[in-house]
Amino acid sequence: MTSQATRPIRLGFEHLSKSYPSSRRAGGNAAGHLVLKDIHLDVFEGEFLVIVGPSGCGKSTLLDLAAGLSLPTDGRIVLDGRAVTKPGPERSVVFQNYALFPWKTVFDNIAFALSAAGVPRRAQLERVRRVLALVGLEDAADRYPHQLSGGMKQRVAIARSLSLEPEVLLMDEPFGALDAQTREGLQAELRRLWRRHNMTIIFITHDIDEALSLGQRVAIMGRAPGRIVDVVQLPFQPDAAVDEIRTHPEYGELRRYIRAVLSQPDAVTRAVA
Amino acid sequence: MSASVTDGYARTPSSRSLRIRLRLGVPARVASRSAALLALVCVWELLSRTGAVNPLFLPPFSVVIADVYHGFATGYLVQHVVASLGRAVPGLFFALLVGVPLGLALEASRSLNTFIGPVVEVLRNTSALALLPVFTLMLGIGETSKIAMVFYAALWPILLGTMNGLRGVDPLWIKAGRSMGLSGGKLFVKIVIPASLPSIFTGIRLAAAAGLLVLVAAEMVGSRAGLGYVINAAQLDFDLPGMYAAILVLSVVGYVTNAALVLVETHFLRWKTS
Ligand SMILES: Nc1ncnc2c1ncn2[C@@H]1O[C@H](COP(=O)(O)OP(=O)(O)OP(=O)(O)O)[C@@H](O)[C@H]1O
Ligand SMILES: [Mg+2]
């Protein structure tokens, strides 16, 4: 916590608001349907930030903004000092619904992203193999997405993003469709990759345990309008194993606190970081 | 962790075992399909031979097929098949050339859609057959009017197939493409087009069927060549075996056209069926 004052900011959300054009059916007013309200949050270089929040609070919307896929109504997003207006090669997104191309095989889905990023054809084969091995899907390279289970699709989507070796990885509930065992394996793998490659990760989840075992900080969002209610600094070591984290003396207290904030965001008395 | 997870899912057969299965499966499928056709032919032959149906109106299959053979041997039927295809193929081709871009434009621009949309709606509900005299008046009885008829009939399925396909493009795929740094033309060529291809192909197949249908009618009414002409002329001459021969050839042409299109389709859309 103390070192953070000196850590450079990688990605800054500066008083960000986002509204969608109101549809009369949804009961919006002339100003539109306000989805995110005054989001102010700095993500540090090499940080693993987890965002938790109830369904529909605007987490995916926030990630789209960070990815440069849509523009804020108010405020701005700053990446390395420059305002984000469009996607860039230093950022990669793992979408909530995988976003695999059904007309491409697993291999080609990943190679396609590499081609788009300008990776030469010869280097692609090597990289695709490596990331598929990482997520345990070497044997599925020639399959089409409709031949995969939900969890396998999710792993392909993760592999696709990792293959791009992004500096900033934006992940939208990437482990949602996995069984507990696979999920824990991939969580540990993601932590390892993060430590090794010094990635900055923004990770969205609605699972408190996942938030606690992955992140360094947890931003808790509230709904209607979507806003950041509190940001919690976690006391765990970056190289701590999941079991160590779960048995940490503060774990239970943190878990209870985040749960309480999620269920009653208006009762929060702590100052927002 | 990976092995335990993937093991539970049925592996798709490798391409080799798939090929083996196909090799065994195809003859069996062909056999069962031709059995039904064979039965139909037998019933036809019997009905006619036994006189259950007046053989004057329905000559036996064997007589008709002999006529087909004769027609091909003398080159007479070949010439007319070529004439029909010479109208169907360009008509279909132009429909593709106009229908796909028009569909793209109509989907891309809302103002264009509200402007042209109603016109499209009225025209596509106007039967091409009803317009036959109009085409003849405007374009004469030559090739141009026949090709134009095929074009008109084929245009709508292709147009609608294209528009349908575009509407079915998941915005998430576009998002994914954009996040990878694609934009504009590349996004269109690499994501929008492949994603709409299934629906466009369906449109093309429907267009081919519609085009052939209208072509035969047009050839019957005002032409000196083509299968439609042969059918009509043979009937007027009371050459019923000749008429049935032309009908048979027409069925085969339709069937082969569709089969060829399906073949192309399955090649491009392997990802849907495999
Ligand atoms: N394109 C859009 N147009 C209008 N409203 C939208 C659009 N996208 C999202 N919304 C609205 O914004 C709100 C937040 O949506 P978002 O997908 O960001 O939520 P979320 O926190 O990711 O939810 P979940 O946990 O269920 O994924 C919702 O109320 C949704 O209806
Ligand atoms: Mg979401």
Coordinates of C-alpha atoms and ligand atoms in Angstrom, one line a residue:
Chain A
M1 CA 0.0 0.0 0.0
T2 CA 2.8 2.3 0.9
S3 CA 4.7 1.7 -2.4
Q4 CA 1.7 2.7 -4.4
A5 CA 2.2 6.4 -4.2
T6 CA 5.4 6.0 -6.2
R7 CA 4.1 3.4 -8.7
P8 CA 3.3 4.8 -12.1
I9 CA -0.3 4.8 -13.3
R10 CA -0.9 2.7 -16.3
L11 CA -4.6 3.2 -16.9
G12 CA -6.6 6.0 -15.3
F13 CA -10.4 6.3 -15.3
E14 CA -10.9 10.0 -14.8
H15 CA -14.4 11.0 -13.7
L16 CA -15.9 8.7 -16.2
S17 CA -19.6 8.6 -17.0
K18 CA -21.4 6.7 -19.7
S19 CA -25.0 6.9 -20.7
Y20 CA -26.8 5.1 -23.5
P21 CA -29.3 6.9 -25.5
S22 CA -32.6 6.4 -23.7
S23 CA -35.3 4.3 -25.1
R24 CA -38.7 5.4 -24.0
R25 CA -39.6 1.8 -23.2
A26 CA -36.8 1.6 -20.7
G27 CA -38.1 4.8 -19.0
G28 CA -35.0 6.8 -19.7
N29 CA -35.0 10.6 -19.7
A30 CA -33.7 13.0 -22.3
A31 CA -30.2 12.8 -20.9
G32 CA -30.1 9.1 -21.6
H33 CA -29.8 6.0 -19.5
L34 CA -26.9 6.6 -17.1
V35 CA -25.0 3.3 -16.8
L36 CA -21.7 4.5 -15.2
K37 CA -21.5 7.5 -13.0
D38 CA -18.3 9.4 -12.1
I39 CA -15.9 6.4 -12.1
H40 CA -12.6 7.6 -10.8
L41 CA -9.9 4.9 -10.4
D42 CA -6.2 4.5 -11.2
V43 CA -4.7 1.2 -12.2
F44 CA -1.0 1.0 -11.6
E45 CA 1.7 -0.4 -13.8
G46 CA 1.8 -4.1 -13.3
E47 CA -1.2 -4.2 -11.0
F48 CA -3.7 -7.0 -10.8
L49 CA -7.0 -5.2 -10.2
V50 CA -10.2 -7.1 -9.7
I51 CA -13.6 -5.5 -10.2
V52 CA -16.6 -7.1 -8.5
G53 CA -20.1 -5.9 -8.8
P54 CA -23.7 -7.1 -9.2
S55 CA -25.1 -8.1 -12.6
G56 CA -25.9 -5.1 -14.7
C57 CA -23.9 -2.6 -12.8
G58 CA -21.9 -1.7 -15.8
K59 CA -18.7 -3.8 -15.5
S60 CA -18.7 -4.9 -19.1
T61 CA -19.4 -1.3 -20.1
L62 CA -16.4 -0.2 -18.1
L63 CA -14.2 -2.7 -19.8
D64 CA -15.4 -1.7 -23.2
L65 CA -14.4 1.8 -22.4
A66 CA -10.9 0.8 -21.2
A67 CA -10.6 -1.3 -24.4
G68 CA -11.4 1.8 -26.5
L69 CA -14.4 0.0 -28.0
S70 CA -16.8 2.8 -26.9
L71 CA -16.3 6.4 -25.8
P72 CA -17.3 7.8 -22.5
T73 CA -20.1 10.4 -22.3
D74 CA -18.1 12.3 -19.7
G75 CA -14.6 12.2 -18.4
R76 CA -11.8 10.2 -20.0
I77 CA -9.6 7.2 -19.8
V78 CA -5.9 7.7 -19.8
L79 CA -3.4 5.1 -20.9
D80 CA 0.2 6.1 -20.2
G81 CA -0.8 9.7 -20.1
R82 CA -2.7 9.7 -23.3
A83 CA -6.5 9.6 -23.7
V84 CA -7.9 6.3 -25.0
T85 CA -10.0 6.8 -28.1
K86 CA -9.6 3.4 -29.8
P87 CA -8.3 -0.1 -29.3
G88 CA -4.6 -0.6 -29.3
P89 CA -2.1 -3.5 -29.5
E90 CA -0.9 -3.1 -25.9
R91 CA -4.4 -4.0 -24.7
S92 CA -6.3 -7.2 -25.2
V93 CA -9.8 -8.2 -24.1
V94 CA -11.2 -11.5 -23.1
F95 CA -14.9 -11.0 -23.6
Q96 CA -17.6 -12.3 -21.4
N97 CA -19.2 -14.4 -24.1
Y98 CA -15.9 -15.6 -25.6
A99 CA -16.3 -13.8 -28.9
L100 CA -14.8 -16.7 -30.9
F101 CA -15.4 -16.7 -34.6
P102 CA -17.5 -19.8 -35.4
W103 CA -16.2 -20.1 -38.9
K104 CA -12.6 -20.5 -37.8
T105 CA -11.0 -23.4 -36.0
V106 CA -9.5 -23.0 -32.6
F107 CA -6.1 -22.7 -34.2
D108 CA -7.3 -20.1 -36.8
N109 CA -9.1 -18.1 -34.2
I110 CA -5.9 -17.5 -32.4
A111 CA -3.8 -17.2 -35.6
F112 CA -6.3 -14.6 -36.8
A113 CA -5.6 -12.4 -33.8
L114 CA -1.9 -12.8 -34.4
S115 CA -2.2 -11.9 -38.0
A116 CA -4.2 -8.8 -37.1
A117 CA -1.4 -7.9 -34.7
G118 CA 1.1 -8.3 -37.5
V119 CA 2.9 -11.4 -36.2
P120 CA 4.5 -13.1 -39.1
R121 CA 3.0 -16.4 -40.3
R122 CA 6.1 -18.5 -39.3
A123 CA 6.0 -17.3 -35.7
Q124 CA 2.3 -17.9 -35.4
L125 CA 2.4 -21.6 -35.4
E126 CA 4.8 -21.7 -32.5
R127 CA 2.8 -19.2 -30.5
V128 CA -0.5 -20.8 -31.0
R129 CA 0.9 -24.1 -29.9
R130 CA 2.3 -22.6 -26.8
V131 CA -0.8 -20.8 -25.6
L132 CA -3.0 -23.8 -26.4
A133 CA -0.7 -26.0 -24.3
L134 CA -1.0 -23.3 -21.6
V135 CA -4.7 -23.7 -21.4
G136 CA -4.6 -27.5 -21.9
L137 CA -6.2 -27.5 -25.3
E138 CA -3.5 -28.8 -27.6
D139 CA -5.8 -31.5 -28.9
A140 CA -8.6 -29.1 -29.8
A141 CA -6.6 -27.0 -32.3
D142 CA -8.5 -28.3 -35.4
R143 CA -12.0 -28.1 -33.9
Y144 CA -14.6 -25.5 -34.6
P145 CA -16.1 -23.5 -31.7
H146 CA -19.4 -25.3 -31.9
Q147 CA -17.6 -28.5 -31.1
L148 CA -16.3 -27.1 -27.8
S149 CA -17.9 -26.9 -24.4
G150 CA -18.5 -23.5 -22.8
G151 CA -15.4 -23.9 -20.6
M152 CA -13.3 -24.9 -23.5
K153 CA -14.4 -21.9 -25.5
Q154 CA -13.5 -19.7 -22.6
R155 CA -10.0 -21.2 -22.5
V156 CA -9.6 -20.6 -26.2
A157 CA -10.6 -17.0 -25.7
I158 CA -8.1 -16.6 -22.9
A159 CA -5.4 -18.3 -25.0
R160 CA -6.2 -15.9 -27.9
S161 CA -5.6 -12.9 -25.7
L162 CA -2.5 -14.3 -24.1
S163 CA -1.0 -15.1 -27.5
L164 CA -1.0 -11.4 -28.2
E165 CA 1.3 -10.9 -25.1
P166 CA -0.5 -7.8 -24.2
E167 CA 0.8 -5.3 -21.6
V168 CA -2.7 -4.6 -20.4
L169 CA -5.1 -7.6 -20.2
L170 CA -8.8 -6.8 -19.8
M171 CA -10.8 -9.9 -18.7
D172 CA -14.5 -10.0 -18.4
E173 CA -15.6 -12.9 -16.2
P174 CA -13.2 -15.2 -18.0
F175 CA -13.6 -18.2 -15.7
G176 CA -17.4 -18.0 -15.4
A177 CA -18.1 -21.2 -17.3
L178 CA -15.4 -23.4 -15.7
D179 CA -15.7 -26.1 -13.2
A180 CA -14.0 -25.4 -9.8
Q181 CA -10.9 -27.5 -10.6
T182 CA -10.1 -26.0 -14.0
R183 CA -10.9 -22.6 -12.7
E184 CA -8.4 -22.9 -9.9
G185 CA -5.8 -24.2 -12.2
L186 CA -6.2 -21.3 -14.6
Q187 CA -6.3 -18.8 -11.7
A188 CA -2.9 -20.0 -10.6
E189 CA -1.6 -20.0 -14.1
L190 CA -2.9 -16.5 -14.6
R191 CA -1.2 -15.3 -11.5
R192 CA 2.1 -16.9 -12.7
L193 CA 1.8 -15.2 -16.1
W194 CA 1.0 -11.9 -14.5
R195 CA 4.1 -12.1 -12.2
R196 CA 6.4 -13.3 -15.0
H197 CA 5.3 -10.9 -17.7
N198 CA 4.6 -7.9 -15.6
M199 CA 1.2 -7.5 -17.2
T200 CA -1.4 -5.0 -15.9
I201 CA -4.6 -6.9 -15.5
I202 CA -8.2 -5.7 -14.9
F203 CA -10.2 -8.7 -14.1
I204 CA -14.0 -8.7 -13.7
T205 CA -15.8 -11.3 -11.7
H206 CA -18.8 -11.6 -9.5
D207 CA -17.2 -14.3 -7.4
I208 CA -15.7 -12.8 -4.2
D209 CA -13.4 -15.8 -3.5
E210 CA -12.0 -15.4 -7.0
A211 CA -11.5 -11.7 -6.5
L212 CA -9.7 -12.3 -3.2
S213 CA -7.4 -15.1 -4.5
L214 CA -6.4 -13.2 -7.7
G215 CA -6.1 -9.5 -7.2
Q216 CA -4.0 -7.1 -5.4
R217 CA -6.9 -4.6 -5.1
V218 CA -10.6 -5.2 -5.4
A219 CA -12.8 -2.5 -6.7
I220 CA -16.4 -3.0 -5.6
M221 CA -19.1 -1.6 -7.8
G222 CA -22.7 -0.6 -7.0
R223 CA -25.6 -0.5 -9.3
A224 CA -28.0 2.0 -10.8
P225 CA -26.1 4.0 -11.7
G226 CA -22.9 1.9 -11.9
R227 CA -20.3 3.4 -9.6
I228 CA -17.3 2.4 -7.5
V229 CA -18.3 2.1 -3.9
D230 CA -15.0 1.1 -2.4
V231 CA -11.6 -0.1 -3.3
V232 CA -10.0 -2.7 -1.0
Q233 CA -6.3 -3.3 -0.8
L234 CA -5.5 -7.0 -0.3
P235 CA -2.7 -8.0 2.2
F236 CA -1.6 -11.1 0.3
Q237 CA 1.8 -11.7 -1.2
P238 CA 1.8 -11.7 -5.1
D239 CA 3.4 -15.1 -5.0
A240 CA 1.1 -16.6 -2.4
A241 CA -0.6 -19.8 -3.4
V242 CA -4.4 -19.9 -3.4
D243 CA -4.4 -22.1 -0.3
E244 CA -2.2 -19.7 1.6
I245 CA -4.5 -16.9 0.7
R246 CA -7.6 -18.7 1.7
T247 CA -6.1 -19.5 5.1
H248 CA -4.8 -16.0 5.7
P249 CA -6.1 -14.6 9.0
E250 CA -7.7 -11.6 7.2
Y251 CA -9.3 -13.6 4.5
G252 CA -12.6 -14.2 6.3
E253 CA -12.9 -10.6 7.4
L254 CA -12.3 -9.3 3.9
R255 CA -14.7 -11.7 2.4
R256 CA -17.4 -10.6 4.8
Y257 CA -16.7 -7.0 4.2
I258 CA -16.9 -7.2 0.4
R259 CA -20.1 -9.2 0.7
A260 CA -21.6 -6.6 2.9
V261 CA -20.7 -3.8 0.6
L262 CA -22.1 -5.6 -2.4
S263 CA -25.4 -6.2 -0.7
Q264 CA -25.7 -2.8 0.9
P265 CA -23.5 -0.3 -1.1
D266 CA -25.2 2.7 0.4
A267 CA -24.2 1.8 4.0
V268 CA -20.4 2.1 3.2
T269 CA -18.7 4.4 5.6
R270 CA -15.2 3.9 4.6
A271 CA -13.6 6.5 2.4
V272 CA -13.3 5.5 -1.2
A273 CA -9.7 5.1 -2.2
Chain B
M1 CA -5.9 -30.5 -15.1
S2 CA -6.4 -30.3 -18.8
A3 CA -6.6 -34.0 -19.5
S4 CA -9.3 -34.6 -17.0
V5 CA -11.4 -31.8 -18.4
T6 CA -11.1 -32.6 -22.1
D7 CA -11.5 -36.3 -21.6
G8 CA -15.2 -36.0 -20.8
Y9 CA -16.0 -34.5 -24.2
A10 CA -16.5 -36.6 -27.2
R11 CA -13.7 -36.1 -29.6
T12 CA -14.6 -35.4 -33.2
P13 CA -13.4 -38.1 -35.5
S14 CA -10.0 -37.3 -37.0
S15 CA -10.1 -36.5 -40.7
R16 CA -8.9 -40.0 -41.5
S17 CA -11.7 -41.9 -39.7
L18 CA -14.1 -39.4 -41.1
R19 CA -12.9 -40.3 -44.6
I20 CA -13.3 -44.0 -43.9
R21 CA -16.8 -43.5 -42.6
L22 CA -17.7 -41.5 -45.7
R23 CA -16.3 -44.2 -48.0
L24 CA -18.5 -46.8 -46.3
G25 CA -21.4 -44.5 -46.0
V26 CA -21.7 -43.0 -49.4
P27 CA -22.5 -46.2 -51.4
A28 CA -25.1 -47.1 -48.8
R29 CA -26.7 -43.7 -49.0
V30 CA -26.7 -43.7 -52.8
A31 CA -28.3 -47.1 -52.7
S32 CA -31.1 -46.1 -50.5
R33 CA -31.7 -42.9 -52.4
S34 CA -31.7 -44.6 -55.8
A35 CA -34.0 -47.3 -54.5
A36 CA -36.8 -44.8 -54.1
L37 CA -36.1 -43.3 -57.5
L38 CA -36.0 -46.7 -59.0
A39 CA -39.4 -47.5 -57.4
L40 CA -40.8 -44.3 -58.9
V41 CA -39.5 -45.2 -62.4
C42 CA -41.0 -48.7 -62.0
V43 CA -44.4 -47.4 -61.0
W44 CA -44.3 -45.0 -64.0
E45 CA -43.4 -47.8 -66.4
L46 CA -46.1 -50.1 -65.0
L47 CA -48.9 -47.5 -65.0
S48 CA -48.2 -46.8 -68.6
R49 CA -47.6 -50.4 -69.8
T50 CA -50.6 -51.8 -68.1
G51 CA -52.7 -49.0 -69.5
A52 CA -53.8 -47.8 -66.0
V53 CA -52.8 -44.4 -67.4
N54 CA -53.3 -43.8 -71.1
P55 CA -49.8 -44.4 -72.6
L56 CA -50.6 -41.7 -75.1
F57 CA -50.5 -39.2 -72.3
L58 CA -47.9 -40.9 -70.3
P59 CA -45.5 -42.9 -72.4
P60 CA -43.5 -45.6 -70.5
F61 CA -40.3 -44.5 -68.9
S62 CA -38.3 -46.7 -71.1
V63 CA -39.6 -44.9 -74.2
V64 CA -38.9 -41.5 -72.6
I65 CA -35.4 -42.4 -71.6
A66 CA -34.7 -43.7 -75.1
D67 CA -35.9 -40.3 -76.4
V68 CA -33.5 -38.6 -74.0
Y69 CA -30.7 -40.8 -75.3
H70 CA -31.7 -40.0 -78.8
G71 CA -31.9 -36.3 -78.1
F72 CA -28.4 -36.3 -76.6
A73 CA -27.0 -38.5 -79.4
T74 CA -28.2 -36.2 -82.1
G75 CA -27.1 -33.2 -80.1
Y76 CA -30.7 -31.8 -80.2
L77 CA -31.2 -31.8 -76.4
V78 CA -27.7 -30.7 -75.7
Q79 CA -28.2 -27.6 -77.8
H80 CA -31.3 -26.7 -75.8
V81 CA -29.8 -27.4 -72.5
V82 CA -26.9 -25.1 -73.5
A83 CA -29.4 -22.5 -74.6
S84 CA -31.2 -22.6 -71.2
L85 CA -28.0 -22.6 -69.2
G86 CA -26.7 -19.7 -71.4
R87 CA -29.6 -17.7 -70.0
A88 CA -29.8 -19.0 -66.4
V89 CA -26.1 -18.6 -65.6
P90 CA -25.7 -15.0 -66.7
G91 CA -29.0 -14.1 -65.1
L92 CA -28.0 -15.6 -61.8
F93 CA -24.5 -14.1 -62.1
F94 CA -25.9 -10.6 -62.6
A95 CA -28.4 -11.1 -59.7
L96 CA -25.4 -12.0 -57.5
L97 CA -23.5 -9.0 -58.8
V98 CA -26.3 -6.7 -58.0
G99 CA -28.1 -8.5 -55.1
V100 CA -25.2 -8.8 -52.7
P101 CA -23.9 -5.2 -52.9
L102 CA -27.5 -3.9 -52.9
G103 CA -28.2 -5.9 -49.8
L104 CA -25.1 -4.6 -48.1
A105 CA -26.0 -1.0 -49.0
L106 CA -29.5 -1.4 -47.8
E107 CA -28.3 -2.8 -44.5
A108 CA -25.5 -0.3 -44.1
S109 CA -27.6 2.8 -44.6
R110 CA -30.8 3.3 -42.7
S111 CA -31.8 6.3 -44.9
L112 CA -31.3 4.3 -48.0
N113 CA -33.3 1.5 -46.5
T114 CA -36.3 3.7 -45.6
F115 CA -36.1 5.3 -49.1
I116 CA -35.7 2.2 -51.3
G117 CA -37.1 -0.3 -48.8
P118 CA -40.8 0.1 -49.9
V119 CA -39.8 -0.1 -53.6
V120 CA -37.9 -3.3 -52.9
E121 CA -40.9 -4.7 -51.0
V122 CA -43.4 -4.0 -53.8
L123 CA -41.1 -5.3 -56.5
R124 CA -40.2 -8.5 -54.7
N125 CA -43.9 -9.3 -54.2
T126 CA -44.6 -8.8 -57.9
S127 CA -44.3 -12.2 -59.5
A128 CA -41.7 -12.3 -62.2
L129 CA -44.1 -14.4 -64.3
A130 CA -46.7 -11.5 -64.2
L131 CA -44.0 -9.3 -65.5
L132 CA -43.1 -11.6 -68.4
P133 CA -45.1 -9.6 -71.0
V134 CA -43.6 -6.4 -69.7
F135 CA -40.1 -7.8 -70.1
T136 CA -40.9 -9.0 -73.6
L137 CA -42.3 -5.6 -74.6
M138 CA -39.4 -3.7 -73.3
L139 CA -36.6 -6.1 -74.2
G140 CA -38.0 -8.1 -77.1
I141 CA -38.1 -11.8 -77.4
G142 CA -34.4 -12.3 -77.7
E143 CA -31.9 -13.4 -75.1
T144 CA -31.9 -10.1 -73.2
S145 CA -35.4 -10.5 -72.0
K146 CA -34.8 -14.1 -70.8
I147 CA -31.7 -13.2 -69.0
A148 CA -33.5 -10.2 -67.5
M149 CA -36.3 -12.5 -66.3
V150 CA -33.9 -14.8 -64.6
F151 CA -32.1 -11.9 -63.1
Y152 CA -35.3 -10.4 -61.7
A153 CA -36.5 -13.7 -60.2
A154 CA -33.1 -14.5 -58.7
L155 CA -32.4 -11.0 -57.4
W156 CA -34.8 -11.1 -54.5
P157 CA -33.7 -14.3 -52.7
I158 CA -30.1 -13.1 -53.0
L159 CA -30.9 -9.6 -51.7
L160 CA -32.9 -10.9 -48.8
G161 CA -30.3 -13.6 -48.0
T162 CA -27.6 -11.0 -47.9
M163 CA -29.7 -8.6 -45.7
N164 CA -30.6 -11.5 -43.4
G165 CA -27.0 -12.6 -43.1
L166 CA -25.8 -9.1 -42.2
R167 CA -28.5 -8.8 -39.6
G168 CA -27.3 -12.0 -38.1
V169 CA -23.7 -10.8 -37.6
D170 CA -23.1 -10.9 -33.8
P171 CA -22.0 -7.4 -32.7
L172 CA -19.6 -9.3 -30.3
W173 CA -17.6 -10.5 -33.4
I174 CA -17.3 -7.0 -34.6
K175 CA -16.1 -5.9 -31.1
A176 CA -13.6 -8.7 -31.0
G177 CA -12.3 -7.7 -34.4
R178 CA -12.0 -4.1 -33.4
S179 CA -10.2 -4.9 -30.2
M180 CA -7.7 -6.8 -32.4
G181 CA -7.1 -3.6 -34.3
L182 CA -9.2 -4.3 -37.4
S183 CA -11.4 -1.6 -38.8
G184 CA -13.3 -0.6 -41.9
G185 CA -12.6 -2.7 -44.9
K186 CA -10.7 -5.4 -43.1
L187 CA -13.4 -5.8 -40.5
F188 CA -15.9 -6.2 -43.3
V189 CA -14.0 -8.7 -45.4
K190 CA -12.7 -10.8 -42.5
I191 CA -15.6 -10.8 -40.2
V192 CA -18.9 -9.4 -41.7
I193 CA -18.7 -11.4 -44.9
P194 CA -17.8 -14.8 -43.5
A195 CA -20.4 -14.3 -40.8
S196 CA -23.1 -13.6 -43.4
L197 CA -22.0 -16.2 -45.8
P198 CA -24.4 -19.0 -44.7
S199 CA -27.5 -16.9 -45.3
I200 CA -26.1 -15.6 -48.6
F201 CA -25.6 -19.2 -49.8
T202 CA -29.2 -20.0 -48.9
G203 CA -30.3 -17.1 -50.9
I204 CA -28.2 -18.2 -53.9
R205 CA -29.8 -21.7 -53.8
L206 CA -33.3 -20.3 -53.6
A207 CA -32.4 -17.8 -56.4
A208 CA -31.2 -20.6 -58.7
A209 CA -34.4 -22.5 -58.2
A210 CA -36.5 -19.4 -58.8
G211 CA -34.5 -18.4 -61.8
L212 CA -34.9 -21.8 -63.5
L213 CA -38.6 -21.8 -62.8
V214 CA -39.1 -18.4 -64.4
L215 CA -36.8 -19.2 -67.3
V216 CA -38.8 -22.3 -68.3
A217 CA -42.0 -20.3 -68.4
A218 CA -40.4 -17.5 -70.4
E219 CA -39.0 -20.1 -72.9
M220 CA -42.4 -21.7 -73.2
V221 CA -44.0 -18.4 -74.2
G222 CA -41.6 -16.8 -76.5
S223 CA -38.5 -18.6 -77.6
R224 CA -37.1 -20.8 -80.2
A225 CA -34.6 -22.5 -77.9
G226 CA -34.2 -23.8 -74.4
L227 CA -35.8 -26.7 -72.5
G228 CA -39.0 -24.7 -71.9
Y229 CA -39.3 -24.2 -75.6
V230 CA -38.8 -27.9 -76.3
I231 CA -41.4 -28.9 -73.7
N232 CA -43.9 -26.6 -75.2
A233 CA -43.1 -27.3 -78.9
A234 CA -43.2 -31.1 -78.3
Q235 CA -46.6 -30.8 -76.6
L236 CA -47.9 -28.8 -79.6
D237 CA -46.6 -31.5 -82.0
F238 CA -48.1 -34.1 -79.7
D239 CA -44.6 -35.6 -79.4
L240 CA -45.2 -36.7 -75.8
P241 CA -42.1 -38.8 -75.4
G242 CA -40.1 -35.7 -76.5
M243 CA -42.0 -33.5 -74.0
Y244 CA -41.3 -35.9 -71.1
A245 CA -37.7 -36.3 -72.2
A246 CA -37.3 -32.5 -71.9
I247 CA -39.1 -32.4 -68.6
L248 CA -36.8 -35.2 -67.3
V249 CA -33.7 -33.4 -68.5
L250 CA -35.0 -30.2 -66.8
S251 CA -35.4 -32.0 -63.5
V252 CA -31.9 -33.4 -63.8
V253 CA -30.5 -29.9 -64.6
G254 CA -32.3 -28.5 -61.5
Y255 CA -31.2 -31.3 -59.3
V256 CA -27.6 -31.1 -60.5
T257 CA -27.6 -27.3 -60.1
N258 CA -28.8 -27.6 -56.5
A259 CA -26.4 -30.4 -55.7
A260 CA -23.4 -28.4 -57.1
L261 CA -24.4 -25.4 -55.1
V262 CA -24.8 -27.5 -52.0
L263 CA -21.3 -28.9 -52.6
V264 CA -19.8 -25.4 -52.9
E265 CA -21.7 -24.4 -49.8
T266 CA -20.5 -27.3 -47.7
H267 CA -17.0 -26.5 -48.8
F268 CA -17.2 -22.9 -47.6
L269 CA -19.3 -23.7 -44.6
R270 CA -17.4 -26.7 -43.3
W271 CA -17.5 -25.1 -39.8
K272 CA -21.3 -25.5 -39.6
T273 CA -21.6 -29.1 -40.4
S274 CA -18.4 -30.9 -39.5
Ligands
LIG1 N1 -25.5 -1.1 -26.0 C1 -26.3 -0.8 -25.0 N2 -27.3 0.0 -25.1 C2 -28.1 0.4 -24.1 N3 -27.9 -0.1 -22.8 C3 -26.9 -0.9 -22.6 C4 -26.0 -1.3 -23.7 N4 -25.1 -2.1 -23.2 C5 -25.4 -2.2 -21.8 N5 -26.4 -1.5 -21.5 C6 -27.0 -1.4 -20.2 O1 -26.0 -1.0 -19.3 C7 -26.1 -1.7 -18.1 C8 -24.8 -2.3 -17.7 O2 -24.5 -3.4 -18.6 P1 -23.2 -4.2 -18.5 O3 -23.2 -5.3 -19.6 O4 -22.0 -3.3 -18.5 O5 -23.4 -4.9 -17.1 P2 -22.4 -5.9 -16.3 O6 -22.1 -5.3 -15.0 O7 -21.3 -6.4 -17.2 O8 -23.4 -7.1 -16.1 P3 -23.2 -8.7 -16.0 O9 -22.5 -9.0 -14.7 O10 -24.5 -9.3 -16.1 O11 -22.3 -9.1 -17.2 C9 -27.3 -2.6 -18.2 O12 -28.4 -2.0 -17.5 C10 -27.5 -2.7 -19.6 O13 -28.9 -2.8 -19.9
MG2 MG -20.8 -8.1 -18.1

